[in-house]
N, CA, C and O atoms as CSV, one atom per row, in Angstrom:
chain,resi,resn,atom,element,x,y,z
A,1,MET,N,N,-7.927,125.993,63.402
A,1,MET,CA,C,-8.965,125.227,63.235
A,1,MET,C,C,-8.621,124.326,61.763
A,1,MET,O,O,-7.647,124.732,61.130
A,2,VAL,N,N,-9.194,123.421,61.338
A,2,VAL,CA,C,-8.864,122.821,59.859
A,2,VAL,C,C,-10.758,121.908,59.207
A,2,VAL,O,O,-11.059,120.762,58.871
A,3,ASN,N,N,-11.395,122.987,59.309
A,3,ASN,CA,C,-12.865,122.772,59.231
A,3,ASN,C,C,-12.107,123.368,57.856
A,3,ASN,O,O,-12.765,123.607,56.844
A,4,GLY,N,N,-13.769,121.810,56.733
A,4,GLY,CA,C,-12.963,122.243,55.487
A,4,GLY,C,C,-12.072,121.460,54.466
A,4,GLY,O,O,-12.350,120.847,53.436
A,5,GLN,N,N,-11.325,121.616,54.888
A,5,GLN,CA,C,-10.065,120.861,54.438
A,5,GLN,C,C,-10.309,119.512,54.767
A,5,GLN,O,O,-10.883,118.881,55.654
A,6,HIS,N,N,-9.362,119.193,53.248
A,6,HIS,CA,C,-9.487,117.978,52.639
A,6,HIS,C,C,-7.978,117.277,52.537
A,6,HIS,O,O,-7.290,117.454,51.532
A,7,VAL,N,N,-7.365,116.194,54.034
A,7,VAL,CA,C,-6.280,115.594,53.540
A,7,VAL,C,C,-7.190,114.606,52.629
A,7,VAL,O,O,-8.386,114.425,52.398
A,8,VAL,N,N,-5.594,113.926,52.141
A,8,VAL,CA,C,-5.156,112.725,51.218
A,8,VAL,C,C,-4.146,111.471,51.356
A,8,VAL,O,O,-3.341,111.163,50.478
A,9,VAL,N,N,-4.278,110.904,52.383
A,9,VAL,CA,C,-3.427,109.881,52.771
A,9,VAL,C,C,-2.663,108.563,50.960
A,9,VAL,O,O,-2.928,107.377,50.767
A,10,PHE,N,N,-2.221,109.029,50.525
A,10,PHE,CA,C,-1.200,108.306,49.227
A,10,PHE,C,C,-1.294,106.375,49.823
A,10,PHE,O,O,-1.302,106.224,51.045
A,11,ASP,N,N,-1.328,105.670,49.343
A,11,ASP,CA,C,-1.036,104.756,50.049
A,11,ASP,C,C,-0.908,104.684,51.148
A,11,ASP,O,O,-1.700,105.237,51.912
A,12,GLY,N,N,0.683,103.605,51.795
A,12,GLY,CA,C,0.488,103.863,53.145
A,12,GLY,C,C,0.095,103.148,53.838
A,12,GLY,O,O,0.244,102.054,53.294
A,13,LEU,N,N,-0.560,102.962,55.203
A,13,LEU,CA,C,-1.283,101.882,55.722
A,13,LEU,C,C,-2.216,102.439,56.201
A,13,LEU,O,O,-2.419,103.630,55.963
A,14,ASN,N,N,-2.831,101.879,56.814
A,14,ASN,CA,C,-4.346,101.254,56.957
A,14,ASN,C,C,-4.679,102.617,58.492
A,14,ASN,O,O,-5.435,103.588,58.479
A,15,GLU,N,N,-3.678,102.068,59.721
A,15,GLU,CA,C,-3.110,102.351,60.100
A,15,GLU,C,C,-3.144,104.299,60.481
A,15,GLU,O,O,-3.506,104.850,61.521
A,16,THR,N,N,-2.675,104.863,59.320
A,16,THR,CA,C,-2.815,105.955,59.130
A,16,THR,C,C,-4.002,106.915,58.566
A,16,THR,O,O,-4.082,108.139,58.469
A,17,GLU,N,N,-4.669,106.118,58.318
A,17,GLU,CA,C,-5.344,107.244,57.570
A,17,GLU,C,C,-6.891,106.848,58.544
A,17,GLU,O,O,-7.961,107.214,58.056
A,18,GLN,N,N,-6.889,105.936,60.199
A,18,GLN,CA,C,-7.163,105.881,60.492
A,18,GLN,C,C,-6.848,106.585,61.828
A,18,GLN,O,O,-7.644,106.872,62.722
A,19,VAL,N,N,-5.190,106.856,61.762
A,19,VAL,CA,C,-5.573,108.369,63.089
A,19,VAL,C,C,-5.797,109.647,63.030
A,19,VAL,O,O,-6.204,110.544,63.768
A,20,LEU,N,N,-5.123,109.386,61.074
A,20,LEU,CA,C,-6.055,111.182,61.345
A,20,LEU,C,C,-7.756,111.324,61.264
A,20,LEU,O,O,-8.387,112.370,61.412
A,21,LYS,N,N,-8.384,109.793,60.950
A,21,LYS,CA,C,-9.395,110.031,60.832
A,21,LYS,C,C,-10.342,110.424,61.384
A,21,LYS,O,O,-11.347,110.992,60.959
A,22,ALA,N,N,-9.740,109.829,63.334
A,22,ALA,CA,C,-10.119,110.200,64.259
A,22,ALA,C,C,-9.179,111.348,65.182
A,22,ALA,O,O,-8.790,111.079,66.319
A,23,ILE,N,N,-8.951,112.377,64.644
A,23,ILE,CA,C,-8.310,112.819,65.097
A,23,ILE,C,C,-8.050,114.689,64.661
A,23,ILE,O,O,-7.889,115.828,65.100
A,24,LEU,N,N,-8.197,113.691,63.280
A,24,LEU,CA,C,-8.879,115.871,62.410
A,24,LEU,C,C,-10.969,115.447,61.487
A,24,LEU,O,O,-11.589,116.439,61.101
A,25,GLU,N,N,-11.365,114.613,61.387
A,25,GLU,CA,C,-12.618,114.230,61.156
A,25,GLU,C,C,-13.750,115.323,61.990
A,25,GLU,O,O,-14.651,116.010,61.510
A,26,PRO,N,N,-13.125,115.106,63.949
A,26,PRO,CA,C,-13.735,116.079,64.620
A,26,PRO,C,C,-13.789,117.796,64.621
A,26,PRO,O,O,-14.284,118.664,65.340
A,27,GLN,N,N,-13.225,117.759,63.755
A,27,GLN,CA,C,-12.657,119.415,62.870
A,27,GLN,C,C,-12.780,119.223,62.104
A,27,GLN,O,O,-11.774,119.365,61.408
A,28,GLY,N,N,-14.075,118.702,61.357
A,28,GLY,CA,C,-14.720,118.930,60.197
A,28,GLY,C,C,-13.807,118.751,59.007
A,28,GLY,O,O,-14.053,119.114,57.857
A,29,CYS,N,N,-12.701,118.132,59.449
A,29,CYS,CA,C,-11.565,117.619,58.008
A,29,CYS,C,C,-11.495,116.330,57.377
A,29,CYS,O,O,-10.971,115.357,57.919
A,30,ARG,N,N,-12.348,116.304,55.519
A,30,ARG,CA,C,-12.034,114.842,55.376
A,30,ARG,C,C,-11.119,114.216,55.778
A,30,ARG,O,O,-10.491,115.212,56.137
A,31,VAL,N,N,-10.490,113.429,56.034
A,31,VAL,CA,C,-9.574,112.558,55.731
A,31,VAL,C,C,-9.542,110.971,54.721
A,31,VAL,O,O,-9.704,109.893,55.294
A,32,ASN,N,N,-9.358,111.034,53.489
A,32,ASN,CA,C,-9.884,109.446,52.382
A,32,ASN,C,C,-7.895,109.282,52.191
A,32,ASN,O,O,-7.047,110.170,52.275
A,33,ARG,N,N,-7.718,107.688,51.903
A,33,ARG,CA,C,-7.155,107.541,51.251
A,33,ARG,C,C,-7.150,106.658,49.475
A,33,ARG,O,O,-8.010,105.880,49.063
A,34,ILE,N,N,-6.419,106.931,49.048
A,34,ILE,CA,C,-6.071,106.606,47.983
A,34,ILE,C,C,-5.191,105.598,47.878
A,34,ILE,O,O,-4.098,105.810,48.403
A,35,ARG,N,N,-5.371,104.423,47.280
A,35,ARG,CA,C,-3.812,103.067,47.087
A,35,ARG,C,C,-3.747,103.256,45.411
A,35,ARG,O,O,-4.724,103.611,44.753
A,36,GLN,N,N,-2.633,103.003,44.931
A,36,GLN,CA,C,-1.881,103.122,44.337
A,36,GLN,C,C,-3.220,102.902,42.947
A,36,GLN,O,O,-3.902,103.671,42.270
A,37,GLN,N,N,-3.056,101.419,43.063
A,37,GLN,CA,C,-3.555,100.569,41.845
A,37,GLN,C,C,-4.947,100.760,42.047
A,37,GLN,O,O,-5.717,99.839,41.776
A,38,HIS,N,N,-5.387,101.898,42.512
A,38,HIS,CA,C,-6.341,102.553,42.509
A,38,HIS,C,C,-6.987,103.626,43.114
A,38,HIS,O,O,-7.949,103.647,43.881
A,39,SER,N,N,-6.258,104.571,42.613
A,39,SER,CA,C,-6.273,106.223,42.310
A,39,SER,C,C,-7.035,107.005,42.205
A,39,SER,O,O,-6.879,108.208,42.414
A,40,GLY,N,N,-8.430,106.207,41.707
A,40,GLY,CA,C,-10.104,107.014,41.195
A,40,GLY,C,C,-10.720,106.358,41.769
A,40,GLY,O,O,-11.807,105.859,41.480
A,41,ASP,N,N,-9.861,106.232,43.030
A,41,ASP,CA,C,-11.561,105.615,44.076
A,41,ASP,C,C,-12.270,106.185,45.046
A,41,ASP,O,O,-13.338,106.159,45.657
A,42,ILE,N,N,-11.036,106.815,44.916
A,42,ILE,CA,C,-11.839,108.432,46.403
A,42,ILE,C,C,-11.786,109.537,46.259
A,42,ILE,O,O,-12.493,110.224,46.997
A,43,THR,N,N,-11.112,110.058,45.467
A,43,THR,CA,C,-11.234,111.490,44.957
A,43,THR,C,C,-11.551,111.554,43.551
A,43,THR,O,O,-11.356,110.711,42.676
A,44,SER,N,N,-12.011,112.565,43.494
A,44,SER,CA,C,-12.464,112.882,42.031
A,44,SER,C,C,-11.361,113.733,41.408
A,44,SER,O,O,-11.129,114.766,42.035
A,45,ALA,N,N,-10.210,113.406,39.681
A,45,ALA,CA,C,-9.855,113.828,39.345
A,45,ALA,C,C,-10.095,115.755,40.374
A,45,ALA,O,O,-9.379,116.488,41.056
A,46,GLU,N,N,-11.263,115.756,39.956
A,46,GLU,CA,C,-11.744,117.249,39.779
A,46,GLU,C,C,-11.187,118.022,41.342
A,46,GLU,O,O,-11.036,119.239,41.449
A,47,GLU,N,N,-10.959,117.117,42.363
A,47,GLU,CA,C,-11.313,118.108,43.903
A,47,GLU,C,C,-9.935,117.863,44.219
A,47,GLU,O,O,-9.458,116.739,44.064
A,48,VAL,N,N,-9.352,118.693,44.592
A,48,VAL,CA,C,-8.066,119.099,44.717
A,48,VAL,C,C,-7.857,118.415,46.468
A,48,VAL,O,O,-8.751,118.619,47.289
A,49,PRO,N,N,-6.824,117.767,46.781
A,49,PRO,CA,C,-6.997,117.818,48.576
A,49,PRO,C,C,-6.154,119.223,49.436
A,49,PRO,O,O,-5.036,119.624,49.114
A,50,SER,N,N,-6.714,119.611,50.187
A,50,SER,CA,C,-5.810,120.254,50.712
A,50,SER,C,C,-4.735,120.184,50.602
A,50,SER,O,O,-4.089,121.002,49.947
A,51,ILE,N,N,-3.922,118.592,51.575
A,51,ILE,CA,C,-2.694,118.069,51.496
A,51,ILE,C,C,-2.559,116.707,51.518
A,51,ILE,O,O,-3.621,116.086,51.461
A,52,LEU,N,N,-1.226,115.867,51.605
A,52,LEU,CA,C,-1.071,114.855,50.927
A,52,LEU,C,C,0.465,114.626,51.849
A,52,LEU,O,O,1.591,115.009,52.165
A,53,VAL,N,N,-1.036,113.303,51.959
A,53,VAL,CA,C,0.655,112.702,53.207
A,53,VAL,C,C,1.159,111.115,52.050
A,53,VAL,O,O,0.574,110.201,51.470
A,54,VAL,N,N,2.302,111.508,52.213
A,54,VAL,CA,C,2.655,110.010,51.110
A,54,VAL,C,C,3.707,109.783,52.077
A,54,VAL,O,O,4.123,110.617,52.881
A,55,HIS,N,N,4.263,108.123,51.884
A,55,HIS,CA,C,5.616,107.477,52.022
A,55,HIS,C,C,6.380,107.982,50.921
A,55,HIS,O,O,5.829,108.213,49.844
A,56,ASP,N,N,7.512,108.158,51.089
A,56,ASP,CA,C,8.734,108.350,49.403
A,56,ASP,C,C,8.575,107.906,49.006
A,56,ASP,O,O,8.091,108.165,47.904
A,57,GLU,N,N,8.779,106.794,49.402
A,57,GLU,CA,C,8.135,105.355,47.563
A,57,GLU,C,C,7.737,105.566,46.390
A,57,GLU,O,O,8.279,105.583,45.285
A,58,ASP,N,N,5.764,105.874,47.134
A,58,ASP,CA,C,5.225,106.665,46.178
A,58,ASP,C,C,5.217,107.977,45.705
A,58,ASP,O,O,4.776,108.378,44.627
A,59,ALA,N,N,5.939,108.847,46.940
A,59,ALA,CA,C,6.132,110.808,46.047
A,59,ALA,C,C,6.009,111.063,45.071
A,59,ALA,O,O,5.258,111.979,44.739
A,60,SER,N,N,6.712,110.340,44.208
A,60,SER,CA,C,6.625,110.564,42.562
A,60,SER,C,C,5.547,110.207,41.786
A,60,SER,O,O,5.464,110.788,40.704
A,61,HIS,N,N,4.304,109.025,42.191
A,61,HIS,CA,C,2.873,108.871,41.873
A,61,HIS,C,C,2.727,109.534,42.306
A,61,HIS,O,O,3.403,110.546,42.122
A,62,CYS,N,N,1.540,109.480,43.398
A,62,CYS,CA,C,0.691,111.025,44.180
A,62,CYS,C,C,0.102,111.829,43.117
A,62,CYS,O,O,-1.079,111.815,42.770
A,63,THR,N,N,1.225,112.663,42.550
A,63,THR,CA,C,0.669,113.861,41.632
A,63,THR,C,C,0.744,113.816,40.085
A,63,THR,O,O,0.559,114.760,39.316
A,64,LYS,N,N,1.101,112.330,39.732
A,64,LYS,CA,C,0.678,111.964,38.582
A,64,LYS,C,C,-0.788,111.616,37.826
A,64,LYS,O,O,-1.529,110.726,38.244
A,65,ASP,N,N,-1.105,112.478,36.614
A,65,ASP,CA,C,-2.414,112.250,36.047
A,65,ASP,C,C,-3.636,113.084,36.719
A,65,ASP,O,O,-4.798,113.074,36.312
A,66,LYS,N,N,-2.982,114.028,38.170
A,66,LYS,CA,C,-4.104,114.807,38.451
A,66,LYS,C,C,-4.075,116.180,38.434
A,66,LYS,O,O,-3.271,116.695,39.211
A,67,PRO,N,N,-4.617,116.772,37.877
A,67,PRO,CA,C,-4.764,118.039,38.130
A,67,PRO,C,C,-4.513,119.418,38.731
A,67,PRO,O,O,-5.421,120.214,38.969
A,68,GLY,N,N,-3.373,119.620,38.934
A,68,GLY,CA,C,-3.405,120.472,40.229
A,68,GLY,C,C,-2.906,120.331,41.462
A,68,GLY,O,O,-2.758,121.131,42.386
A,69,TRP,N,N,-2.534,118.556,41.268
A,69,TRP,CA,C,-2.500,117.711,42.669
A,69,TRP,C,C,-0.268,117.956,43.018
A,69,TRP,O,O,0.372,117.511,43.971
A,70,ASN,N,N,0.438,119.076,41.403
A,70,ASN,CA,C,1.483,118.484,41.890
A,70,ASN,C,C,1.835,120.101,42.949
A,70,ASN,O,O,2.909,120.423,43.457
A,71,LYS,N,N,0.275,120.974,43.004
A,71,LYS,CA,C,1.145,121.930,44.098
A,71,LYS,C,C,0.393,122.340,45.357
A,71,LYS,O,O,0.475,123.463,45.856
A,72,VAL,N,N,-0.522,121.105,45.943
A,72,VAL,CA,C,-0.790,120.260,47.075
A,72,VAL,C,C,1.017,120.330,47.490
A,72,VAL,O,O,2.053,120.185,46.841
A,73,PRO,N,N,0.528,120.768,49.572
A,73,PRO,CA,C,1.606,120.808,50.386
A,73,PRO,C,C,1.853,119.833,50.539
A,73,PRO,O,O,0.951,119.661,51.358
A,74,LYS,N,N,2.678,118.172,50.460
A,74,LYS,CA,C,2.918,117.923,51.265
A,74,LYS,C,C,4.021,116.557,52.308
A,74,LYS,O,O,5.175,116.919,52.537
A,75,ILE,N,N,3.694,115.460,52.721
A,75,ILE,CA,C,4.140,115.374,54.258
A,75,ILE,C,C,4.587,114.176,53.220
A,75,ILE,O,O,3.912,113.637,52.343
A,76,VAL,N,N,5.917,113.947,53.604
A,76,VAL,CA,C,6.477,112.357,53.105
A,76,VAL,C,C,7.158,111.666,54.274
A,76,VAL,O,O,7.874,112.036,55.205
A,77,ILE,N,N,6.694,110.618,53.893
A,77,ILE,CA,C,7.172,110.354,55.343
A,77,ILE,C,C,7.834,108.904,54.082
A,77,ILE,O,O,7.426,108.227,53.138
A,78,GLY,N,N,9.502,109.184,55.214
A,78,GLY,CA,C,10.347,107.647,54.522
A,78,GLY,C,C,11.734,107.776,55.499
A,78,GLY,O,O,12.239,108.569,56.294
A,79,SER,N,N,11.948,106.691,55.001
A,79,SER,CA,C,13.653,106.308,55.676
A,79,SER,C,C,14.844,107.762,56.114
A,79,SER,O,O,15.278,108.118,57.209
A,80,VAL,N,N,14.988,108.112,55.230
A,80,VAL,CA,C,15.460,109.072,54.867
A,80,VAL,C,C,15.196,110.557,54.778
A,80,VAL,O,O,14.327,110.607,53.907
A,81,LYS,N,N,15.426,111.739,55.150
A,81,LYS,CA,C,14.685,112.828,54.634
A,81,LYS,C,C,15.805,113.257,53.705
A,81,LYS,O,O,17.011,113.245,53.953
A,82,LYS,N,N,14.963,113.783,52.168
A,82,LYS,CA,C,15.868,113.911,50.919
A,82,LYS,C,C,14.877,115.066,51.053
A,82,LYS,O,O,13.967,115.546,51.729
A,83,ARG,N,N,15.830,115.230,49.708
A,83,ARG,CA,C,15.640,116.865,49.000
A,83,ARG,C,C,16.057,117.296,48.334
A,83,ARG,O,O,17.074,117.990,48.339
A,84,SER,N,N,15.274,116.962,47.425
A,84,SER,CA,C,14.768,116.894,45.675
A,84,SER,C,C,14.822,117.762,44.572
A,84,SER,O,O,13.818,118.151,43.975
A,85,THR,N,N,15.625,117.977,44.376
A,85,THR,CA,C,15.486,119.538,43.776
A,85,THR,C,C,14.774,119.778,42.877
A,85,THR,O,O,14.621,120.988,42.712
A,86,SER,N,N,14.129,119.008,42.038
A,86,SER,CA,C,12.646,118.945,41.256
A,86,SER,C,C,11.502,118.880,41.724
A,86,SER,O,O,10.616,119.398,41.045
A,87,ASN,N,N,11.081,118.161,43.167
A,87,ASN,CA,C,9.646,118.397,43.393
A,87,ASN,C,C,10.020,118.919,44.581
A,87,ASN,O,O,9.155,119.701,44.975
A,88,THR,N,N,10.476,118.873,44.950
A,88,THR,CA,C,10.764,120.123,46.745
A,88,THR,C,C,10.955,120.841,46.797
A,88,THR,O,O,11.706,121.196,45.889
A,89,ASP,N,N,10.445,122.317,48.183
A,89,ASP,CA,C,9.846,123.381,48.124
A,89,ASP,C,C,9.466,123.944,49.729
A,89,ASP,O,O,9.627,123.098,50.609
A,90,GLN,N,N,9.147,124.833,50.013
A,90,GLN,CA,C,9.200,124.874,51.412
A,90,GLN,C,C,7.758,123.979,52.081
A,90,GLN,O,O,7.402,123.619,53.203
A,91,SER,N,N,7.033,123.849,50.219
A,91,SER,CA,C,5.592,122.954,51.203
A,91,SER,C,C,5.470,121.791,51.552
A,91,SER,O,O,4.537,121.520,52.308
A,92,THR,N,N,6.389,120.732,51.102
A,92,THR,CA,C,6.631,119.693,51.339
A,92,THR,C,C,7.753,119.402,53.072
A,92,THR,O,O,8.807,119.925,53.434
A,93,HIS,N,N,7.084,118.617,53.563
A,93,HIS,CA,C,7.759,118.188,54.899
A,93,HIS,C,C,8.385,117.278,55.476
A,93,HIS,O,O,8.416,117.862,56.560
A,94,PHE,N,N,8.894,116.375,55.668
A,94,PHE,CA,C,9.557,115.163,55.797
A,94,PHE,C,C,9.507,115.251,56.801
A,94,PHE,O,O,10.100,116.109,57.455
A,95,LEU,N,N,8.264,113.777,57.550
A,95,LEU,CA,C,8.940,112.853,58.288
A,95,LEU,C,C,10.109,110.938,58.287
A,95,LEU,O,O,10.330,110.357,57.224
A,96,VAL,N,N,10.459,110.559,59.229
A,96,VAL,CA,C,12.246,110.261,59.250
A,96,VAL,C,C,11.461,108.330,59.833
A,96,VAL,O,O,11.800,107.957,60.956
A,97,GLN,N,N,10.939,107.795,59.367
A,97,GLN,CA,C,10.350,106.164,59.878
A,97,GLN,C,C,11.760,106.004,60.921
A,97,GLN,O,O,12.941,106.089,60.587
A,98,PRO,N,N,11.393,105.838,61.790
A,98,PRO,CA,C,9.845,105.427,62.851
A,98,PRO,C,C,9.889,106.589,63.235
A,98,PRO,O,O,10.811,107.130,63.845
A,99,PHE,N,N,8.605,107.169,62.800
A,99,PHE,CA,C,7.608,107.746,63.506
A,99,PHE,C,C,6.333,108.124,64.738
A,99,PHE,O,O,5.645,107.253,65.270
A,100,HIS,N,N,6.223,109.640,65.031
A,100,HIS,CA,C,4.905,109.454,65.307
A,100,HIS,C,C,3.731,109.787,65.486
A,100,HIS,O,O,3.583,110.842,64.868
A,101,TYR,N,N,2.781,109.497,65.983
A,101,TYR,CA,C,1.579,110.160,64.714
A,101,TYR,C,C,1.297,111.437,65.945
A,101,TYR,O,O,0.142,111.659,66.307
A,102,ALA,N,N,1.775,111.759,66.182
A,102,ALA,CA,C,1.784,112.866,66.800
A,102,ALA,C,C,2.747,114.261,66.210
A,102,ALA,O,O,2.544,115.474,66.252
A,103,GLU,N,N,3.848,113.431,65.668
A,103,GLU,CA,C,4.352,114.286,64.559
A,103,GLU,C,C,3.801,114.833,63.612
A,103,GLU,O,O,4.062,115.970,63.217
A,104,LEU,N,N,2.733,113.857,63.007
A,104,LEU,CA,C,2.219,113.528,61.686
A,104,LEU,C,C,1.314,114.492,61.802
A,104,LEU,O,O,1.456,115.371,60.952
A,105,ILE,N,N,0.187,114.694,62.752
A,105,ILE,CA,C,-0.999,115.437,62.993
A,105,ILE,C,C,-0.286,116.705,63.249
A,105,ILE,O,O,-0.983,117.697,63.033
A,106,ASP,N,N,1.160,116.984,63.734
A,106,ASP,CA,C,1.826,118.529,63.878
A,106,ASP,C,C,1.412,118.791,62.945
A,106,ASP,O,O,0.364,119.314,62.567
A,107,SER,N,N,2.498,118.314,62.385
A,107,SER,CA,C,2.609,119.023,60.570
A,107,SER,C,C,1.668,119.569,60.320
A,107,SER,O,O,1.708,120.774,60.571
A,108,ILE,N,N,-0.028,118.861,59.538
A,108,ILE,CA,C,-1.051,118.502,59.072
A,108,ILE,C,C,-1.790,119.779,59.584
A,108,ILE,O,O,-2.439,120.618,58.959
A,109,GLU,N,N,-1.589,119.704,60.482
A,109,GLU,CA,C,-2.201,120.819,61.685
A,109,GLU,C,C,-1.719,122.521,61.047
A,109,GLU,O,O,-2.382,123.526,60.790
A,110,SER,N,N,-0.607,122.276,60.991
A,110,SER,CA,C,0.752,123.041,61.320
A,110,SER,C,C,-0.574,123.835,59.640
A,110,SER,O,O,-1.515,124.613,59.484
A,111,ILE,N,N,0.664,122.541,58.532
A,111,ILE,CA,C,0.578,122.749,56.825
A,111,ILE,C,C,-1.663,123.612,57.140
A,111,ILE,O,O,-1.947,124.675,56.587
A,112,LEU,N,N,-2.168,123.259,57.551
A,112,LEU,CA,C,-3.554,123.112,57.211
A,112,LEU,C,C,-4.277,125.217,57.712
A,112,LEU,O,O,-4.957,125.982,57.028
A,113,GLN,N,N,-3.803,125.359,58.834
A,113,GLN,CA,C,-3.308,127.340,59.331
A,113,GLN,C,C,-3.249,127.526,58.859
A,113,GLN,O,O,-3.833,128.605,58.765
A,114,GLN,N,N,-2.425,127.022,57.327
A,114,GLN,CA,C,-1.456,128.483,56.802
A,114,GLN,C,C,-3.018,129.241,56.088
A,114,GLN,O,O,-4.131,128.850,55.738
A,115,PRO,N,N,-2.287,130.465,56.150
A,115,PRO,CA,C,-3.451,131.181,55.287
A,115,PRO,C,C,-4.172,131.481,53.634
A,115,PRO,O,O,-5.224,131.853,53.114
A,116,GLN,N,N,-2.703,130.999,53.262
A,116,GLN,CA,C,-3.137,130.166,52.072
A,116,GLN,C,C,-3.723,129.185,51.379
A,116,GLN,O,O,-3.870,129.242,50.159
A,117,LEU,N,N,-4.069,128.293,52.041
A,117,LEU,CA,C,-5.168,126.708,52.837
A,117,LEU,C,C,-5.988,127.308,53.589
A,117,LEU,O,O,-5.993,126.697,54.658
A,118,ASN,N,N,-6.966,128.511,53.640
A,118,ASN,CA,C,-7.632,129.122,54.204
A,118,ASN,C,C,-8.675,129.423,53.027
A,118,ASN,O,O,-8.492,130.444,52.364
A,119,HIS,N,N,-9.862,128.510,52.703
A,119,HIS,CA,C,-10.744,129.550,51.609
A,119,HIS,C,C,-11.902,130.176,51.911
A,119,HIS,O,O,-12.453,130.891,51.074
């Protein structure tokens, strides 16, 4: 169950946000999309999401200037699996493009059900 959790899609496609909303919102999970140029639009700086879904080219920008966001589990969607030593840990999952939305949903639900995320 993902009730009360908050997923933020950082940039990416409109379709990604729409699919996640269709699947996760009926389970009680909020889904928002933040565009890089309007990063303050949807989520206040004080609100830390439960998980971030980002494209690899946006990964370095998504936590910049947002207190606490650097510790949020991430799913990085990209063309190759990157294991950078600086920002990558076990709470970062990678999906290689092209990916299936079922893979993304499974990854999100798996992360959201981890005990440290249950409030």
